[in-house]
Coordinates of C-alpha atoms in Angstrom, one line a residue:
M1 CA 11.1 22.6 -6.0
P2 CA 11.6 19.3 -8.0
E3 CA 9.1 16.0 -6.8
C4 CA 10.9 13.9 -3.9
W5 CA 9.8 10.9 -2.2
D6 CA 10.5 11.6 1.4
G7 CA 11.0 8.6 3.4
V8 CA 12.7 6.5 1.2
E9 CA 15.9 5.7 2.5
E10 CA 14.9 5.8 5.9
G11 CA 11.4 3.2 5.1
N12 CA 11.4 -0.1 5.2
A13 CA 13.1 -2.5 2.5
G14 CA 11.0 -3.0 -0.5
A15 CA 9.9 0.7 -1.0
T16 CA 8.6 1.1 -4.1
A17 CA 9.6 4.3 -5.4
P18 CA 13.2 5.4 -5.9
P19 CA 13.8 9.0 -5.0
H20 CA 13.2 11.0 -8.5
T21 CA 10.0 9.3 -9.3
P22 CA 7.2 12.2 -9.3
L23 CA 4.3 11.8 -7.3
P24 CA 1.0 13.4 -7.7
R25 CA 0.5 17.2 -5.7
G26 CA -0.3 16.8 -2.5
A27 CA 1.0 13.1 -2.2
P28 CA 3.0 12.4 1.0
G29 CA 6.5 13.2 0.4
H30 CA 5.9 16.1 -2.7
L31 CA 8.1 18.5 -0.7
L32 CA 11.7 18.1 0.7
P33 CA 11.6 17.5 4.4
P34 CA 12.2 20.1 6.6
L35 CA 15.9 21.7 8.1
G36 CA 16.5 21.3 11.5
Q37 CA 14.5 18.9 13.1
Q38 CA 15.7 16.9 16.3
E39 CA 13.9 13.0 16.6
H40 CA 14.1 11.9 20.2
D41 CA 12.4 8.9 21.8
I42 CA 10.4 9.8 25.1
E43 CA 9.8 7.6 28.1
T44 CA 6.6 7.8 29.2
P45 CA 4.5 5.5 31.8
Y46 CA 3.1 3.6 28.9
G47 CA 5.9 3.0 26.9
L48 CA 8.6 4.9 24.8
L49 CA 7.2 8.0 22.0
H50 CA 9.2 8.8 19.1
V51 CA 9.0 12.9 18.8
V52 CA 10.3 14.9 16.2
I53 CA 11.0 18.7 16.8
R54 CA 11.3 21.2 14.3
G55 CA 12.3 25.0 15.8
S56 CA 13.2 25.9 18.7
P57 CA 11.1 27.1 21.8
K58 CA 10.1 31.0 21.6
G59 CA 9.5 32.7 24.8
N60 CA 6.3 31.8 26.4
R61 CA 4.2 30.8 23.4
P62 CA 3.0 27.3 23.5
A63 CA 4.2 24.7 21.2
I64 CA 2.4 23.3 18.2
L65 CA 1.9 19.4 19.2
T66 CA 0.4 17.4 16.3
Y67 CA -0.6 13.6 16.6
H68 CA -1.5 12.0 13.2
D69 CA -4.3 9.5 12.2
V70 CA -4.5 5.5 12.1
G71 CA -2.3 4.4 9.0
L72 CA 0.1 7.5 9.4
N73 CA 3.0 9.0 10.9
H74 CA 3.8 12.0 11.6
K75 CA 5.8 12.4 8.1
L76 CA 2.8 10.9 5.9
C77 CA 0.4 13.0 7.6
F78 CA 1.7 16.3 8.3
N79 CA 4.7 16.7 5.8
T80 CA 3.0 18.3 3.2
F81 CA 1.0 21.0 5.6
F82 CA 3.8 22.2 7.5
N83 CA 6.1 22.6 4.5
F84 CA 3.6 24.7 2.5
E85 CA 5.0 27.6 2.0
D86 CA 2.5 30.2 4.0
M87 CA 3.0 27.9 7.1
Q88 CA 6.6 29.1 7.2
E89 CA 4.8 32.7 8.9
I90 CA 3.4 30.4 11.2
T91 CA 6.1 27.7 12.2
K92 CA 8.9 31.3 12.6
H93 CA 6.7 32.2 15.7
F94 CA 6.0 28.5 17.4
V95 CA 8.2 25.1 18.1
V96 CA 6.8 22.3 16.5
C97 CA 6.7 19.2 18.2
H98 CA 5.4 15.8 16.4
V99 CA 4.2 12.7 18.2
D100 CA 4.2 9.2 16.4
A101 CA 1.9 7.1 17.9
P102 CA 3.7 3.8 19.4
G103 CA 5.4 1.7 16.3
Q104 CA 3.9 4.2 14.1
Q105 CA 7.1 6.1 13.1
V106 CA 9.5 5.4 10.0
G107 CA 11.8 2.4 10.2
A108 CA 10.1 1.3 13.9
S109 CA 10.4 -2.1 15.1
Q110 CA 8.0 -4.9 15.2
F111 CA 6.4 -5.2 18.6
P112 CA 7.1 -8.6 20.5
Q113 CA 4.3 -11.1 20.2
G114 CA 1.8 -10.4 23.2
Y115 CA 2.8 -6.4 23.3
Q116 CA -0.7 -4.6 24.8
F117 CA -0.9 -1.5 22.8
P118 CA -1.6 1.4 24.6
S119 CA -5.8 2.3 24.9
M120 CA -6.7 5.9 23.6
E121 CA -6.7 7.0 26.9
Q122 CA -3.3 5.6 27.9
L123 CA -1.7 7.4 24.6
A124 CA -3.1 10.5 25.5
A125 CA -1.8 10.0 29.3
M126 CA 1.5 9.6 27.9
L127 CA 1.5 13.4 26.2
P128 CA 2.5 14.6 29.8
S129 CA 5.7 13.2 29.6
V130 CA 6.7 14.8 26.2
V131 CA 5.5 18.3 27.5
Q132 CA 7.6 18.1 30.8
H133 CA 10.5 16.3 28.3
F134 CA 11.0 19.8 26.4
G135 CA 9.9 22.0 29.4
F136 CA 6.4 23.1 27.3
K137 CA 4.5 25.3 29.5
Y138 CA 1.1 24.0 27.3
V139 CA 0.4 23.1 24.2
I140 CA -1.9 24.1 20.6
G141 CA -2.5 20.5 19.5
I142 CA -3.6 19.9 15.9
G143 CA -5.0 16.1 15.4
V144 CA -6.2 14.1 12.5
G145 CA -8.6 11.6 13.1
A146 CA -7.6 9.1 15.7
G147 CA -5.2 12.0 16.4
A148 CA -7.5 13.9 16.9
Y149 CA -9.3 11.9 19.5
V150 CA -6.1 11.4 21.2
L151 CA -5.5 15.1 21.6
A152 CA -9.2 15.6 23.3
K153 CA -8.4 13.1 25.3
F154 CA -5.0 14.8 26.6
A155 CA -7.5 18.2 26.6
L156 CA -10.2 16.4 28.9
I157 CA -7.6 15.0 31.1
F158 CA -5.1 17.6 31.5
P159 CA -7.0 21.4 30.4
D160 CA -4.3 23.3 31.8
L161 CA -1.7 21.8 28.9
V162 CA -3.8 22.5 26.5
E163 CA -4.2 26.6 25.1
G164 CA -6.0 25.3 22.1
L165 CA -7.2 22.4 19.5
V166 CA -7.2 22.1 15.8
L167 CA -9.4 18.8 15.4
M168 CA -9.3 17.1 11.8
N169 CA -11.9 14.8 11.2
I170 CA -12.5 13.4 14.7
D171 CA -15.2 11.0 15.5
P172 CA -16.4 11.3 19.3
N173 CA -18.2 8.0 19.3
G174 CA -17.3 4.6 19.9
K175 CA -18.0 1.7 17.8
G176 CA -21.0 0.1 18.2
W177 CA -21.6 -3.7 17.8
I178 CA -22.6 -3.2 14.2
D179 CA -19.7 -1.1 13.0
W180 CA -17.4 -3.4 15.0
A181 CA -18.8 -6.2 13.3
A182 CA -18.4 -4.8 10.1
T183 CA -14.9 -3.4 10.6
K184 CA -14.2 -7.1 11.3
L185 CA -15.4 -8.3 8.1
S186 CA -13.9 -6.0 6.4
G187 CA -10.6 -6.9 7.9
L188 CA -11.2 -10.6 6.8
T189 CA -11.6 -9.6 3.3
S190 CA -9.2 -6.9 2.7
T191 CA -5.9 -6.2 3.1
L192 CA -5.1 -3.6 5.9
P193 CA -3.6 -0.7 3.7
D194 CA -7.0 -1.0 2.1
T195 CA -8.9 -1.2 5.3
V196 CA -7.0 2.0 6.2
L197 CA -7.6 3.7 3.0
S198 CA -11.5 3.1 3.5
H199 CA -11.0 5.5 6.7
L200 CA -9.2 8.1 5.5
F201 CA -10.8 8.8 2.0
S202 CA -14.0 8.7 1.1
Q203 CA -15.7 6.2 -1.5
E204 CA -15.7 8.7 -4.3
E205 CA -12.2 9.6 -3.6
L206 CA -11.1 6.3 -3.6
V207 CA -12.7 6.0 -7.3
N208 CA -12.0 9.6 -8.8
N209 CA -8.9 10.0 -6.8
T210 CA -6.4 7.4 -7.8
E211 CA -3.1 8.9 -8.3
L212 CA -3.4 10.3 -4.6
V213 CA -4.7 7.1 -3.1
Q214 CA -2.2 5.1 -4.8
S215 CA 0.7 6.9 -3.8
Y216 CA -0.7 6.5 0.3
R217 CA -1.4 2.7 -0.4
Q218 CA 2.2 2.4 -1.3
Q219 CA 3.3 4.7 1.6
I220 CA 1.3 2.7 4.2
G221 CA 2.0 -0.6 2.9
N222 CA 5.6 -0.3 3.0
V223 CA 6.6 3.0 5.3
V224 CA 4.5 1.6 8.4
N225 CA 5.0 -1.5 10.2
Q226 CA 2.2 -3.7 9.6
A227 CA 2.3 -5.4 12.7
N228 CA 2.3 -2.3 14.7
L229 CA -0.2 -0.6 12.4
Q230 CA -2.7 -3.1 12.9
L231 CA -2.6 -3.1 16.5
F232 CA -3.2 0.7 16.7
W233 CA -5.9 -0.3 14.0
N234 CA -7.5 -2.6 16.3
M235 CA -7.5 -0.2 19.7
Y236 CA -8.4 3.3 17.4
N237 CA -11.7 0.7 16.9
S238 CA -12.2 -0.5 20.0
R239 CA -12.2 3.7 21.3
R240 CA -15.1 4.5 24.0
D241 CA -17.2 7.6 23.4
L242 CA -15.4 10.7 24.2
D243 CA -18.1 11.7 27.0
I244 CA -18.2 15.3 26.1
N245 CA -21.6 16.9 25.8
R246 CA -22.3 20.9 25.7
P247 CA -22.5 22.7 28.8
G248 CA -26.1 23.1 30.6
T249 CA -27.6 20.0 28.4
V250 CA -26.2 17.4 31.0
P251 CA -25.9 18.2 35.0
N252 CA -21.6 18.5 35.2
A253 CA -21.1 18.1 31.7
K254 CA -17.7 17.8 30.4
T255 CA -16.6 19.8 27.5
L256 CA -12.9 21.3 26.3
R257 CA -12.4 24.1 28.0
C258 CA -10.3 25.7 25.4
P259 CA -11.0 27.0 21.8
V260 CA -11.5 24.2 19.1
M261 CA -11.7 24.5 15.8
L262 CA -13.2 21.8 13.8
V263 CA -12.6 20.7 10.3
V264 CA -13.2 18.4 7.4
G265 CA -13.6 18.0 3.8
D266 CA -17.1 18.5 2.3
N267 CA -16.3 15.3 0.9
A268 CA -14.4 13.3 4.3
P269 CA -16.1 10.0 5.4
A270 CA -15.5 11.7 8.7
E271 CA -18.1 14.1 8.2
D272 CA -20.8 13.0 10.3
G273 CA -18.9 12.6 13.2
V274 CA -17.3 15.7 13.3
V275 CA -21.0 17.6 12.9
E276 CA -21.7 15.4 16.1
C277 CA -18.6 16.7 18.0
N278 CA -19.6 20.2 17.1
S279 CA -23.0 19.9 18.5
K280 CA -21.3 18.5 21.8
L281 CA -19.0 21.8 21.9
D282 CA -19.7 24.7 24.1
P283 CA -20.4 27.2 20.9
T284 CA -18.3 30.3 22.6
T285 CA -15.3 28.5 21.9
T286 CA -15.8 26.7 18.8
T287 CA -15.3 27.2 14.9
F288 CA -16.6 24.7 12.6
L289 CA -14.8 25.0 9.5
K290 CA -16.0 22.9 6.1
M291 CA -13.6 22.8 3.4
A292 CA -15.5 22.6 -0.1
D293 CA -13.4 20.6 -2.8
S294 CA -11.7 18.4 -0.1
G295 CA -11.8 15.1 1.1
G296 CA -10.6 12.8 3.7
L297 CA -7.3 14.6 4.2
P298 CA -7.8 18.4 3.9
Q299 CA -4.1 19.1 5.3
V300 CA -2.9 17.5 2.0
T301 CA -5.6 18.8 -0.4
Q302 CA -5.9 22.2 0.3
P303 CA -2.9 22.8 2.7
G304 CA -3.4 27.0 1.8
K305 CA -6.8 27.1 3.0
L306 CA -6.0 25.4 6.1
T307 CA -3.2 27.4 6.4
E308 CA -5.3 30.8 6.5
A309 CA -8.2 29.1 8.6
F310 CA -5.5 28.4 11.3
K311 CA -3.6 31.9 11.1
Y312 CA -7.3 33.2 12.0
F313 CA -7.4 30.7 14.6
L314 CA -4.2 31.8 16.3
Q315 CA -5.0 35.0 15.8
G316 CA -8.4 34.7 17.8
M317 CA -6.1 33.7 21.0
G318 CA -3.6 36.8 20.6
Y319 CA -1.3 35.4 18.7
M320 CA 0.6 36.7 15.3
P321 CA -1.9 39.6 14.9
S322 CA -0.1 41.3 11.7
A323 CA -0.5 37.9 9.7
S324 CA -1.8 38.3 6.6
M325 CA -5.5 37.0 6.5
T326 CA -6.5 37.1 3.0
R327 CA -7.4 34.0 1.3
L328 CA -9.6 33.0 4.8
A329 CA -10.7 36.7 5.1
R330 CA -12.5 36.3 1.4
S331 CA -13.8 32.9 2.1
R332 CA -15.0 34.4 5.1
T333 CA -17.2 37.4 3.8
A334 CA -18.2 35.3 0.7
S335 CA -18.7 32.0 2.2
L336 CA -20.1 32.3 5.6
T337 CA -23.1 29.7 6.1
S338 CA -24.1 29.6 9.2
A339 CA -22.5 32.4 12.6
S340 CA -23.4 33.4 15.6
S341 CA -21.6 35.4 17.6
V342 CA -21.7 35.6 21.2
D343 CA -20.6 38.1 23.6
G344 CA -18.5 36.9 26.5
S345 CA -15.4 35.4 27.1
R346 CA -13.6 32.5 26.3
P347 CA -12.2 30.1 29.5
Q348 CA -8.9 30.0 28.2
A349 CA -8.3 32.2 25.3
C350 CA -5.4 34.7 25.2
T351 CA -4.4 33.2 29.1
H352 CA -1.6 32.1 28.0
S353 CA -0.4 34.6 25.3
E354 CA 2.4 36.9 25.8
S355 CA 1.5 40.5 26.3
S356 CA 3.2 42.0 23.3
E357 CA 1.3 40.0 21.1
G358 CA -2.4 40.3 22.9
L359 CA -5.3 41.4 21.0
G360 CA -7.9 40.7 23.6
Q361 CA -10.5 38.3 23.8
V362 CA -12.0 37.3 20.1
N363 CA -15.0 34.9 19.8
H364 CA -15.9 33.3 16.6
T365 CA -18.5 31.1 16.7
M366 CA -19.3 30.0 13.2
E367 CA -19.4 27.7 10.8
V368 CA -17.2 28.5 7.8
S369 CA -17.9 26.8 4.4
C370 CA -14.3 27.6 2.2

């Protein structure tokens, strides 16, 4: 398939790459935009949300709902992953709902002076309006970074709407004073795209994977409205602790009640945060996937491995029993670093699955390196 530059025609004026300019493999826009998409602006209690629907609802199956990281939008964050050939086996079974954070979509107008960007809790509280608008009964969320935090908040506040979560690069901690001061100082000495790049990529990637990093620097600077991005960035950096604890560790501990797959690259700036999040979740419903040869954006640099992991995750919830699992199955056999299967039932796994697809409840509490 020929290389293409996704979003130039829709993006802000001044995009620097013409449609025929080759991009590094894994760069945003490597694949053609999918067909059959519908764009919507959904009214919520905290303003409009831009949403893109791909496909149509499939019976009683949940929708796959995505939420991108700060500095990106659904195209920059998820196009490479959802356009990956093996993902088509999944997307033909589920409707996909891509959510753009307020003002982060391609071609978004700049917010007026004095606009108050929604808090992370309010961003989560906007999502039930999306679910209700399209008539979804529940969703399987896929979030990256800030989007993972929003989806985790959503699942804590509205657990009955969430059947499962894939959380990449999630940091469950709010920023302390030292982190806050460091972020402010970085903002004074670096451009906003460069500041965001240090959030998305590790220092090693910034130095050694310059082609990929440069393509994202261009897209972040040209496609995402910079004033709107600054508001989102500021709000993410003022987030509070996610307030979750492993059941039994503290009285009345709050936790995610659905199956969760945590994902992080082995060379990612978010690794410590994801490890801590894993320590705070129920081990009987959580899978921790640490991806080898992957950095801050595993859905971009390792879409094949992530697709296999996602298929396995869906199968554990009773969906797609006949899906091929070859790559991940080999990785699990060869690279299982620690596994502790716990006999028991998942609180929510398979409770929403169609009876024709149900496989029974499958527990996979493990850490996988692949």
